[in-house]
Amino acid sequence: MILLWLLIVTIAGAVLAWVLGWWTNAASRWAALVALLVDAVLLAFAWVLPSDTWGLTLPGTWLHELKYPWIEPLGISLHVGVDGLSLLLLALTVFLGIVAVNASWTEIQDRVGAFHLSLLLTLAGTIGVFTALDLFLFYFFWELMLIPMYFLIVIWGHENRAYAAIKFFLFTQAGSLPMFVAIVVLFFIHGRATGVYSFDYQQLLGTAVPGLVGFWLMLGFFEAFAVKLPVVGLHTWLPDAHTEAPTGGSVLLAGLLLKTGAYGFLRFALPLFPADSRAIAPVAMVLGTAGILYGAFLAFAQHDAKRLVAYTSVSHLGFVLLGIYAGTSLALQGAIVILLAHGLSTGGLFFVVGALQERFHTRRLDELGGLWASTPRLGGVALFLAVASLGLPGLANFVGEFLVLMGTFSVSPALAAIGALGFLLSSVYSLWLIYRIFQGPECHLRVAPDLGLREMVVFGLIIAGIVWLGVFPQPVLDMARPQVESLLTSTAGSTTAPGR
Amino acid sequence: MTAIVPVPVGLTVAALLFCIGLIGVLVRRNIIVILLSIEMMFNACGLAFVFAGSYWLQPDGQVMYFFILTVAAAEVSVGLSLVLQMYRQFGSLDVNTINRMRG
Amino acid sequence: MLSLLWLVPALPLAGFLILVLGGKRLSHQAVSVVAVGSTGFSAIVAILVGATHFRFAPGGGAYSQTLWQWMRVGDFAPSVTLSLDALSLTMMLVVTIVGFLIHVYSTAFMAADEGYGRFFAYMNLFVASMLILVLADDLLFLYLGWEGVGLCSYLLIGFWYKDRDNVRAALKAFWVTRAGDTALAIGVFLLFTSFGTLRIHAILENVAGYPVGAPLCNVAAALLLAGAVAKSAQLPLQVWLPDAMAGPTPVSALIHAATMVTAGVYLIGRMHALFLKAPTALFIVAVIGATTLLLAAFSAVTQHDIKRILAYSTISQIGYMFLALGVGAWAAAIYHFVTHAFFKSALFLGAGVVIQALGGEHDIFRMGGLRRRLPVAFWAFMFAALTLAAVPPLTLTFNSKDLILNQVWLSGRSGAVLWALAAAGSLLTALYTFRMAFVVFLGPEQTRPMDKPPLWMLVPFAVLSLLGAVIGVPELLNALTGVKGFYYYLDSAMSGPVHEFDASVTEWVFQGIYVAISAIGIALAYVFYEHALAYVRSVTATRVGSLLHRLLFAGWGFDWLYRHLIAVPYVRVARLNRGDVVDLLYVAVAHVSRGINMLLSLTVNGNVRWYAAGVAAGAVVVLGLVVLL
């Protein structure tokens, strides 16, 4: 029930913020913030409430679960549930939602109500994605995430927003369509095999899909999540969308929407098609490694600070793809940690760039420079986030990246070694960013105020989160362990798909 | 009762008439001639129906012809009044002169 | 008492946190108290812990203290564990004591700087990271310290960030060392995957079960070596250290002379059991050490920035340490590290005194005659210089460098060649050291010093200089009377092939040779730079001379090589690809759609009869399909 409340509160908050937006802008912002804080409280309850399935490692044991029949004849039900992995990602969702609202506090002055409506609807969609256990419902929320985000970019974005928004939309749609087809085909195959026509995740989990068909279905899912993650080769929507989106939108895009791709791999693509996933694992791992290097390579070349940060997402999520398909518990745990770490650090970096843009009205690296003297707090925060991003031990990103590489090393030493180059290349672009913005002779742009209390509180939370995750990652690792183990047993157990 | 004209022949004639009418619609520029060609197409359809009726030994084919004729009559009346207007407005019966659409 | 071990790195870390969170709100006074106090207390605790350990566990048995389990995923369970044995005890004491003295020095040196608080925050973080590095018993925890010192090095080299060149030097340092760190990380992967643990002691025990020359050991050792080479600025990754002199002098003293750059030496020393099973890697260590020490010494002779001379000297002296490690003389290497830490940081502090007194002048040929103006500085500098040049009997290096050279000679196979290289290096060491000393302190005065140097700069300088000399006394006693000293303490903890001369007569002969080498070097320096400077200038003016001079001055062209082989291509290709080649595919899709759109829109031409014809054609096609299928 609590999961449903999460969704309801978010959507109600969206509508309330929209309505209040006709009254005053401030009311709208506060409404959004309050809705998210209520969400946070609900989530805390969900965490703390006793659950009799806590700690079990079998798939299909959820900490909290809810199932209402919805469209009976088609076998669609309102089935939502969380386990450790989902809870972690939900926590990230709510937290980054708060960061996004905060980041947009002074930036958005125009149609504020509608902005917060879109923001909170995107969040609702994301929450739905992380909790849905019915494939149709999952797809519904998947699309729900997309449309408000499109509006966020196209209405409140920057100069090139129309191009970026449409590109984002088309890419994601083109990716999702094969997944939809795969869902429907799976529905039919399962129905024909067992006589039960259902979209329910639990029911579909054990479906025996004949060889080649299974491979294509897996590819359908793979493609949707590959566009979202993004996997290198399908990533070109990301820089444009991230750069042109408003700060709050970028925080959500980078911090959350990309994670839905990874979540999709972990929750759907791998468990539903274990044998086929193992078949494609080498390709996926190579793509992941390529992403690590190529993303870093591209990031360094950018003139636009926001675009630079956007490309770092491609690089970091390359680690995630590598970790997911390496298939060892170390690598999987590392991938999950990276999801959280990346959400925090990159969300923070987008906030920094947004703050820069608000103050100096430019994102171009050749126009900024030497800003440490005038905005030392901003500089300090940016330096910390850049250092986290390059993978300094003791901070969150290192834990994830190191675990992934360590886990990959036992499967493919070569790929792990090449992936380790990511450490070097990430330090190149991170410190380059700091160099061009905060160091060197001072650029003579306007005099601007340093970070205020509101911003420092949010940054403080982000920094605390990164440090905590870096030094005490064990709680997170423990929380994700049941899922990881069930994933490993399901992929290890199936050697060949029947009919192959 | 055996048909005096075999059905396939009749249907072929109807088809031919239809094609001639179609080509006329597409090719001719004079609006009256286009209307005429449309009439020809109508009649071709009617002929096809009559022959079909004779094949099935039902009167329905000939009944359909009544319907078609009615439709044709209505269409011609409306069409001719539009032609009159066209002549009054544009001073010509050439369809290319009233082509205002650019696509 | 031993359980207080965790305080040693924790105190500077706490200092860092206080300084960062306090920020501009803390007064100068408060910052000094926090920074110097934390390192001071850390040093006191270190001494107490060290003394306790020394009494309790002679021979250097290890004491371990686990603070918490960092993470656990299956077998992979790195823990935050500190361990104390003879090696880490030595390093800890050096780091804390030298760190404390340099902090005191910095309160005077950086007094007028507006980034005072920031400076000490970074310095404290550095000391904490370095202590973690040397005390860690878990490879991952060591890696944390390793990267931490790299970060602080970057922050401190680029401390005066308003000047682009400083930041560039900092970036260069970080990137070059990061390349080594990557190799080290891969080495850690390999070690964990092979041994299932990251605890250093456990790994070293497991390694004992492998045959000498096992490929696993060679590869792992090579990877660790790559990391060490980068961090310790040895060939071929030494290019960052001379430029790192862009940082404030105390930074150069602490990080780039005494501590961080010796992290590589520490790593190899700590993992010596692994290296013993990897003779190829070990040999490479020796070769790298020997070549580096010689090449760097050559470069040092040509420099005229006082700090760059000292930087190349550091590279060269660490080369000696690598050479010692390479022949298995672990204790000798660490011993040399200890003495080097003291006298090199002393030299740097002295350089700082001179630089500040002359208002920021770095060029030695614009200094001169400072003996009279800065007497204390002169004597302390001379003392340290004598130590560096290895002049007996009191100066320590005589014994540590002498030990290394002896061990190299006795190490068999290529020992003689390496010995020759090292001995040539000694000559050059004496030469460049006294070239520097004579030019700066003797001769005619070029620039007038402005003020007397502050007391708190002179005191640490003098103390370090003295320490450098005095710490060798036990070894001198050992040489004369056979009393076991520091060296044997180290040696007992890190057992390696210890060679002894067959007869003590041979030993004294060798020592005589070493004395002679140093003396010749000093004499040459005196002759050339006090009396025959014009002759020197004329030599460098000739075609060959100037070419050679330029080559040596530029550090044998490694910078040029890396810039043209790696940096420039990377930047060029990256900039070329700024728009992302992959995007072209999708832009092409957009273009194709637009093209098709343009083609198809030709059919929407407003001509009704075209439309009608289209309908007719379509109908024909459909009918045809129906008929056919």
Tab-separated table of C-alpha atoms in Angstrom, chain A residues 52 94 126 173 181 197 268 271 301 354 360 364 372 419 433 446 471 492:
chain	number	residue	atom	x	y	z
A	52	ASP	CA	8.563	-10.887	6.631
A	94	VAL	CA	13.254	11.088	-4.067
A	126	THR	CA	10.344	6.951	-12.468
A	173	GLN	CA	10.686	5.805	-28.578
A	181	VAL	CA	6.770	-5.855	-29.229
A	197	TYR	CA	-2.341	-15.063	-20.410
A	268	PHE	CA	13.963	-7.571	-16.810
A	271	PRO	CA	16.155	-12.518	-15.375
A	301	ALA	CA	37.005	17.661	-26.105
A	354	GLY	CA	23.518	25.219	-13.557
A	360	PHE	CA	27.527	34.053	-15.365
A	364	ARG	CA	31.502	27.893	-22.371
A	372	TRP	CA	37.813	30.160	-7.417
A	419	GLY	CA	38.496	-0.406	-18.426
A	433	LEU	CA	36.837	21.034	-16.114
A	446	ARG	CA	30.055	39.878	-13.895
A	471	VAL	CA	33.620	4.874	3.320
A	492	ALA	CA	23.952	-19.704	-13.891
